[in-house]
Amino acid sequence: MNYEKFFADKIADLKAEGRYRTFADLERQAGAYPLAKNHQDHGVEQVTVWCANDYLGMAQNPVVLEAMKAAIDQHGAGSGGTRNISGTNHYHVLLEEELASLHHKPAALTFTSGYVANMTTLSTIGQMIKNIVMVSDEQNHNSMIAGMRHARCDKKIFRHNDLKDLEAKLNEIEPGRPKMVAFESVYSMDGDIAPIADILDIAEKHGAMTFIDEVHAVGLYGEHGAGVAERDGLMDRIDIIQGTLAKGFGIVGGYIAGSAAMVDFIRSYGDGFIFSTSIPPAIAAGALASVRYVRAHNELRETHQERAATLKRRFRDAGIPVMPSVSHIVPVMVGDAVLCKQASDELLAHDNIYVQPINYPTVPRGTERLRFTPTPLHTDADMDKLVDAMVRLWARLGLKAAA
C-alpha cells in the first residue's frame, strides 16, 4: 500500500469538500484583546478576533498574569510528573478546593483538558459499573461520545433536548439497572440551553445518575459563574458537574466536581488522570486566580450577556441570518461548506476580521456557519466594523439574507 498517497488523498477529499481546516497564525497581544497580530506569507497584520472561546478575556487579566508569573518564579515551569508521582503541587490542591466550593460540591478533580475530563470520567464509570446504560443527548460533545465508546457499555441516544424521547429511552431500560443521563448545559454551536430541571426530574424518576457538561457555561452564568445549573438553582441535584478552565476562565485544563467518593473513585481508577502529567503549577495558579476573580465579578457576566444580545440585534437589523440562540453564542447560518470557508477568508483578507468557519463534522452538512463570540472587551466600534463588513460580504457572495 502507498501510505503517503492514502494520506494525501484523504486531505484532497477534505479540500474538495471545502472542509480543509487551516490555522490562523495569531499572536495575541496582552492588554489589547480582542486584537491580535496575524502572521501571513505577505507580512503581519492586526486583526480583531471574533471567535475565541476566551469568553471574558480572562487570559489577559492582570490578576491572572501576575499569579502565573509569580508561580513560575516560585515553582519553575513543569509539574514534575503525574499527580501520583511528584506532580501534585499545592496550587492543584487549592484549585480543586476552589472548584468544589464554586459548585457547592464536596470535592473536585482537575485534568489536563475538558476533553480528558469528559472522556476519563465517562469511560471509567461506564467500564466499572456493571451493566450500566448511558443515555446521551444526540448533540453531546465528541469528548463525551468518545468516553462512552471507550467504556464499551450499553448506550441509548435521545433526540436533542427532547424530553419525551429521553423518557422513552429510559423506559426501555429494565427497572433497577444502573443508568446515567449525560447532557450539556450550553450547546456551543447552536447556542441553545438544555431544559436542565426537566431532565433532572426524569432522571430522578428513573433512578439515573446525572452528568452535565458546563464547559461553555462555567464563568459565564450564575451569580458566581458556576454555570447554568447555578443560575437555575439546580447544582445540588446533579451528580457530576464537568467544566473547563480554558473558556470562561481563560487558561487551560478541565475538571469534575461531585461527591467525595465519586471524585476519589475517578482519581483512583481513571486512566486519563492516572497516566497524564499534571498541569504545570503556573497554569494551576493562573486558573485559581481566574476562578476567584470571576466568582467575585458578576459585572463581567452582565456585560458579556449585553454584548451578545447587542450583536444578535445588530445582525438581525442588518438582515444577517443570525440563528436563534438563547445564550452568548452568536451563530450565523451560511449553509454551504465552500461558501462558509470563503466568507471567513474574505473577512480576514478584506476587513482584518477573524472568525473561523464551522463545518462538518462539528455541525451537520448543510448547516455550515460562522460562529461569533463577543466578549466584554468588544466595543461598539468593533461591532460597527463587523456589521458593515458582514453586510458587504453577504452582498458580494450572494448569501441568503434573514427572512
Coordinates of C-alpha atoms in Angstrom, one line a residue:
M1 CA 0.0 0.0 0.0
N2 CA 1.2 3.5 -0.8
Y3 CA 0.6 5.1 2.6
E4 CA 1.7 8.6 1.6
K5 CA -0.8 8.6 -1.3
F6 CA -3.5 7.5 1.1
F7 CA -2.8 10.4 3.5
A8 CA -2.6 12.9 0.6
D9 CA -5.8 11.6 -1.0
K10 CA -7.7 12.0 2.3
I11 CA -6.5 15.6 2.6
A12 CA -7.5 16.2 -1.0
D13 CA -11.0 15.0 -0.2
L14 CA -11.3 17.5 2.6
K15 CA -10.2 20.3 0.3
A16 CA -12.6 19.3 -2.4
E17 CA -15.5 19.4 0.1
G18 CA -14.4 22.8 1.4
R19 CA -13.8 21.2 4.8
Y20 CA -10.0 21.5 5.0
R21 CA -9.1 23.5 8.1
T22 CA -6.2 26.0 8.2
F23 CA -4.8 27.6 11.3
A24 CA -4.6 31.4 11.7
D25 CA -1.1 32.1 12.9
L26 CA -2.1 34.5 15.6
E27 CA 0.0 36.4 18.1
R28 CA -2.4 37.5 20.9
Q29 CA -1.4 40.9 22.4
A30 CA -1.7 41.1 26.2
G31 CA -3.7 44.1 27.2
A32 CA -5.1 44.6 23.7
Y33 CA -7.7 41.8 23.4
P34 CA -9.5 41.2 21.1
L35 CA -6.8 42.4 18.9
A36 CA -4.1 40.0 17.6
K37 CA -1.2 40.0 15.1
N38 CA -1.9 37.7 12.2
H39 CA 1.2 36.3 10.6
Q40 CA 0.8 35.6 6.9
D41 CA 3.1 35.0 3.9
H42 CA 2.9 38.6 2.8
G43 CA 3.5 40.0 6.3
V44 CA 1.9 40.7 9.7
E45 CA -1.4 42.5 10.1
Q46 CA -3.5 43.4 13.1
V47 CA -6.9 41.6 13.2
T48 CA -9.9 41.6 15.5
V49 CA -10.7 38.1 16.8
W50 CA -14.4 37.3 16.9
C51 CA -14.4 33.6 17.5
A52 CA -12.2 33.0 20.6
N53 CA -13.5 30.8 23.5
D54 CA -11.8 33.2 25.9
Y55 CA -15.3 34.5 26.5
L56 CA -14.5 37.0 29.3
G57 CA -10.9 37.9 28.2
M58 CA -9.5 36.4 31.4
A59 CA -6.4 35.2 29.6
Q60 CA -5.5 38.9 29.5
N61 CA -6.5 39.8 33.1
P62 CA -3.6 41.4 35.0
V63 CA -4.5 39.5 38.2
V64 CA -4.2 36.2 36.3
L65 CA -0.9 37.2 34.6
E66 CA 0.7 38.2 37.8
A67 CA -0.4 34.9 39.5
M68 CA 1.2 32.9 36.7
K69 CA 4.4 34.9 36.7
A70 CA 4.8 34.5 40.5
A71 CA 4.2 30.8 40.3
I72 CA 6.9 30.3 37.7
D73 CA 9.4 32.3 39.8
Q74 CA 8.5 30.2 42.9
H75 CA 8.0 26.8 41.4
G76 CA 9.5 26.6 38.0
A77 CA 7.9 25.6 34.7
G78 CA 6.7 22.0 34.8
S79 CA 4.8 20.0 37.4
G80 CA 7.4 17.2 37.6
G81 CA 5.2 14.2 36.9
T82 CA 1.8 12.7 37.2
R83 CA -0.3 13.6 40.2
N84 CA 0.6 10.3 41.8
I85 CA 4.3 10.6 41.1
S86 CA 5.6 14.0 42.5
G87 CA 3.2 16.0 40.2
T88 CA 0.8 17.4 42.8
N89 CA 1.7 21.0 43.6
H90 CA -0.1 22.9 46.3
Y91 CA -1.7 25.0 43.7
H92 CA -3.5 21.9 42.4
V93 CA -5.0 21.3 45.9
L94 CA -6.1 24.9 46.2
L95 CA -7.6 25.0 42.8
E96 CA -9.6 21.8 43.4
E97 CA -10.8 23.2 46.7
E98 CA -11.9 26.4 44.9
L99 CA -13.8 24.5 42.2
A100 CA -15.5 22.3 44.7
S101 CA -16.6 25.4 46.6
L102 CA -17.7 27.1 43.3
H103 CA -20.1 24.2 42.6
H104 CA -21.1 23.6 46.2
K105 CA -19.8 20.0 46.0
P106 CA -17.6 18.1 48.5
A107 CA -14.7 17.5 46.0
A108 CA -13.3 18.3 42.6
L109 CA -10.6 16.9 40.4
T110 CA -8.6 18.6 37.7
F111 CA -7.4 17.2 34.3
T112 CA -5.2 18.4 31.5
S113 CA -8.2 19.4 29.4
G114 CA -12.0 19.3 29.4
Y115 CA -11.8 16.6 26.8
V116 CA -9.8 14.4 29.0
A117 CA -12.1 15.1 32.0
N118 CA -15.1 14.0 30.0
M119 CA -13.5 11.0 28.3
T120 CA -11.9 9.8 31.5
T121 CA -14.9 10.2 33.8
L122 CA -17.5 8.7 31.5
S123 CA -15.3 5.8 30.3
T124 CA -14.3 4.9 33.9
I125 CA -17.8 4.9 35.1
G126 CA -19.1 3.0 32.1
Q127 CA -16.4 0.4 32.4
M128 CA -16.7 -0.2 36.1
I129 CA -20.4 0.0 37.0
K130 CA -21.5 -3.4 35.9
N131 CA -24.4 -3.4 33.3
I132 CA -24.8 0.4 33.3
V133 CA -26.6 2.1 30.4
M134 CA -25.5 5.6 29.4
V135 CA -28.3 7.7 27.9
S136 CA -26.8 10.6 25.9
D137 CA -28.1 13.7 24.1
E138 CA -27.5 13.3 20.4
Q139 CA -25.6 16.6 20.3
N140 CA -23.2 15.9 23.1
H141 CA -19.6 16.9 22.5
N142 CA -17.2 14.5 20.9
S143 CA -15.3 14.0 24.1
M144 CA -18.4 12.7 25.8
I145 CA -19.2 10.4 22.9
A146 CA -15.6 9.1 22.9
G147 CA -15.8 8.4 26.6
M148 CA -18.9 6.4 26.2
R149 CA -17.5 4.5 23.3
H150 CA -14.3 3.7 25.2
A151 CA -16.5 2.4 28.1
R152 CA -18.0 -0.3 25.8
C153 CA -21.2 -0.2 27.9
D154 CA -24.7 -0.1 26.5
K155 CA -25.8 3.3 25.3
K156 CA -29.0 5.0 24.2
I157 CA -29.1 8.3 22.3
F158 CA -32.1 10.6 22.8
R159 CA -33.1 13.4 20.4
H160 CA -31.6 16.7 21.3
N161 CA -33.3 18.3 24.3
D162 CA -36.3 16.1 23.6
L163 CA -37.8 15.2 27.0
K164 CA -40.4 12.8 25.6
D165 CA -37.6 10.8 23.8
L166 CA -35.5 10.8 26.9
E167 CA -38.4 9.4 28.9
A168 CA -39.0 6.8 26.2
K169 CA -35.3 5.7 26.2
L170 CA -35.3 5.4 30.0
N171 CA -38.5 3.4 29.9
E172 CA -36.8 0.8 27.6
I173 CA -34.2 0.0 30.3
E174 CA -35.0 -2.8 32.7
P175 CA -36.1 -1.5 36.2
G176 CA -33.2 -1.5 38.7
R177 CA -30.5 -1.5 36.0
P178 CA -27.8 1.2 36.6
K179 CA -28.1 4.2 34.3
M180 CA -26.7 7.6 33.7
V181 CA -28.1 10.6 31.8
A182 CA -25.4 12.7 30.2
F183 CA -26.0 16.1 28.6
E184 CA -24.6 19.6 28.2
S185 CA -26.0 22.9 29.5
V186 CA -25.0 25.3 26.7
Y187 CA -24.6 23.7 23.2
S188 CA -21.9 25.7 21.7
M189 CA -22.7 25.5 18.0
D190 CA -26.4 26.4 18.1
G191 CA -26.3 28.4 21.3
D192 CA -29.3 26.6 22.9
I193 CA -29.6 25.6 26.5
A194 CA -30.8 22.3 27.9
P195 CA -34.0 22.1 30.0
I196 CA -32.0 21.0 33.0
A197 CA -34.7 20.9 35.6
D198 CA -37.0 18.7 33.4
I199 CA -34.1 16.4 32.5
L200 CA -33.3 16.0 36.2
D201 CA -37.0 15.3 37.0
I202 CA -37.0 12.5 34.5
A203 CA -33.6 11.1 35.6
E204 CA -34.5 11.1 39.2
K205 CA -37.8 9.3 38.5
H206 CA -35.8 6.5 36.8
G207 CA -33.0 6.4 39.4
A208 CA -30.4 7.6 37.0
M209 CA -27.2 9.3 37.8
T210 CA -26.7 12.7 36.0
F211 CA -23.7 14.1 34.3
I212 CA -23.7 17.7 33.0
D213 CA -21.1 19.3 30.8
E214 CA -21.0 23.0 31.7
V215 CA -17.9 23.7 29.6
H216 CA -19.5 26.6 27.7
A217 CA -21.2 28.0 30.8
V218 CA -18.8 28.0 33.7
G219 CA -17.6 31.5 34.4
L220 CA -20.5 32.9 32.3
Y221 CA -23.8 32.0 34.1
G222 CA -24.9 32.1 37.7
E223 CA -24.3 34.8 40.2
H224 CA -20.8 33.4 40.9
G225 CA -20.1 31.9 37.5
A226 CA -20.7 28.2 38.4
G227 CA -22.8 27.8 35.2
V228 CA -26.4 27.4 34.1
A229 CA -27.1 24.9 36.9
E230 CA -26.2 27.6 39.5
R231 CA -28.3 30.2 37.6
D232 CA -31.3 27.8 37.8
G233 CA -30.6 26.7 41.4
L234 CA -30.0 23.1 40.4
M235 CA -26.4 22.2 41.3
D236 CA -27.4 20.2 44.3
R237 CA -29.4 17.8 42.2
I238 CA -26.7 16.9 39.7
D239 CA -24.3 14.1 40.5
I240 CA -21.3 15.1 38.3
I241 CA -20.6 18.6 37.0
Q242 CA -17.9 18.8 34.4
G243 CA -16.2 22.1 33.4
T244 CA -13.2 23.7 31.7
L245 CA -10.6 26.2 32.8
A246 CA -10.0 27.1 29.1
K247 CA -13.0 29.2 28.2
G248 CA -14.8 31.4 30.7
F249 CA -11.7 31.2 33.0
G250 CA -9.3 31.8 30.1
I251 CA -6.5 29.3 30.9
V252 CA -6.4 25.6 30.1
G253 CA -7.5 22.3 31.8
G254 CA -10.7 20.6 32.8
Y255 CA -12.3 19.3 35.9
I256 CA -15.2 17.5 37.5
A257 CA -17.0 18.2 40.8
G258 CA -19.2 15.9 42.8
S259 CA -19.2 13.7 45.9
A260 CA -16.0 12.9 47.7
A261 CA -16.5 9.1 46.9
M262 CA -17.1 9.7 43.2
V263 CA -14.1 12.0 42.8
D264 CA -11.8 9.7 44.7
F265 CA -13.1 6.8 42.5
I266 CA -12.1 8.7 39.3
R267 CA -8.8 9.7 40.9
S268 CA -8.0 6.1 41.7
Y269 CA -9.3 4.3 38.6
G270 CA -9.4 6.8 35.7
D271 CA -6.6 6.1 33.2
G272 CA -6.7 9.5 31.7
F273 CA -6.0 11.0 35.1
I274 CA -3.6 8.5 36.5
F275 CA -1.2 8.4 33.4
S276 CA -1.2 12.1 32.5
T277 CA 1.4 14.6 33.6
S278 CA -0.4 17.2 35.7
I279 CA -0.9 20.7 34.6
P280 CA 2.1 23.0 35.5
P281 CA 2.0 25.0 38.7
A282 CA 1.7 28.3 36.8
I283 CA -1.3 27.0 35.0
A284 CA -3.0 25.9 38.2
A285 CA -2.1 29.2 39.9
G286 CA -3.5 31.2 37.0
A287 CA -6.7 29.2 36.9
L288 CA -7.1 29.6 40.7
A289 CA -6.7 33.4 40.3
S290 CA -9.1 33.4 37.4
V291 CA -11.8 31.4 39.2
R292 CA -11.6 33.6 42.3
Y293 CA -11.7 36.8 40.2
V294 CA -14.7 35.6 38.1
R295 CA -16.6 34.5 41.1
A296 CA -16.3 37.9 42.6
H297 CA -17.1 40.0 39.5
N298 CA -20.6 39.3 38.3
E299 CA -20.4 42.5 36.2
L300 CA -18.3 40.6 33.7
R301 CA -21.2 38.2 33.1
E302 CA -23.7 41.1 32.8
T303 CA -21.6 42.9 30.2
H304 CA -20.9 39.7 28.4
Q305 CA -24.6 39.0 28.0
E306 CA -25.3 42.5 26.9
R307 CA -22.6 42.3 24.2
A308 CA -24.0 39.1 22.9
A309 CA -27.6 40.4 22.8
T310 CA -26.4 43.6 21.1
L311 CA -24.6 41.7 18.4
K312 CA -27.6 39.5 17.7
R313 CA -29.8 42.5 17.4
R314 CA -27.4 44.4 15.2
F315 CA -27.1 41.4 12.9
R316 CA -30.9 40.9 12.7
D317 CA -31.4 44.6 12.0
A318 CA -28.9 44.4 9.1
G319 CA -30.6 41.3 7.6
I320 CA -27.8 38.9 8.6
P321 CA -29.3 35.4 9.2
V322 CA -28.3 35.0 12.9
M323 CA -29.6 31.7 14.2
P324 CA -31.9 31.5 17.2
S325 CA -29.7 31.5 20.4
V326 CA -30.6 32.0 24.0
S327 CA -27.0 32.0 25.1
H328 CA -23.9 34.1 24.4
I329 CA -23.2 32.1 21.2
V330 CA -24.0 34.1 18.0
P331 CA -24.1 31.7 15.1
V332 CA -24.8 33.0 11.6
M333 CA -26.0 30.5 9.0
V334 CA -24.3 30.1 5.7
G335 CA -25.4 26.5 4.8
D336 CA -22.5 25.7 2.4
A337 CA -19.1 24.5 3.3
V338 CA -17.2 26.2 0.4
L339 CA -19.0 29.5 0.9
C340 CA -18.5 29.4 4.6
K341 CA -14.8 29.0 4.2
Q342 CA -14.8 31.7 1.5
A343 CA -16.7 34.1 3.8
S344 CA -14.2 33.5 6.6
D345 CA -11.3 34.0 4.2
E346 CA -12.7 37.3 2.8
L347 CA -13.5 38.8 6.2
L348 CA -9.9 38.2 7.1
A349 CA -8.4 39.4 3.8
H350 CA -10.6 42.5 3.3
D351 CA -11.5 43.6 6.8
N352 CA -8.9 42.1 9.2
I353 CA -11.8 40.3 11.0
Y354 CA -11.1 36.8 12.1
V355 CA -13.9 34.3 12.5
Q356 CA -13.4 30.6 11.9
P357 CA -15.8 28.7 9.6
I358 CA -17.7 25.9 11.3
N359 CA -18.1 22.9 9.0
Y360 CA -18.8 19.1 9.2
P361 CA -18.2 17.1 11.4
T362 CA -18.5 19.9 14.0
V363 CA -22.0 20.6 12.6
P364 CA -24.2 18.6 10.2
R365 CA -23.6 19.1 6.5
G366 CA -25.8 21.9 5.1
T367 CA -25.7 23.8 8.4
E368 CA -22.2 25.3 8.0
R369 CA -21.9 28.6 9.8
L370 CA -19.8 31.5 11.2
R371 CA -19.8 31.4 15.0
F372 CA -19.2 34.7 16.7
T373 CA -18.3 35.0 20.4
P374 CA -18.5 38.7 21.6
T375 CA -16.7 39.4 24.8
P376 CA -17.0 42.3 27.3
L377 CA -13.9 43.7 25.6
H378 CA -15.5 44.0 22.1
T379 CA -16.5 47.7 21.7
D380 CA -19.4 49.3 19.8
A381 CA -16.8 50.4 17.3
D382 CA -15.7 46.8 16.8
M383 CA -19.4 45.9 16.2
D384 CA -19.9 48.7 13.7
K385 CA -16.9 47.5 11.7
L386 CA -18.1 43.9 11.9
V387 CA -21.7 44.5 10.9
D388 CA -20.6 46.8 7.9
A389 CA -18.2 44.1 6.7
M390 CA -20.8 41.3 7.0
V391 CA -23.4 43.3 5.0
R392 CA -20.9 43.9 2.2
L393 CA -19.8 40.3 2.3
W394 CA -23.3 38.9 2.1
A395 CA -24.0 41.1 -0.9
R396 CA -20.7 40.2 -2.6
L397 CA -21.1 36.4 -2.2
G398 CA -24.9 36.4 -2.8
L399 CA -25.6 34.8 0.5
K400 CA -29.1 34.3 1.8
A401 CA -30.3 37.1 4.0
A402 CA -32.5 36.8 7.0
A403 CA -36.2 36.2 6.3

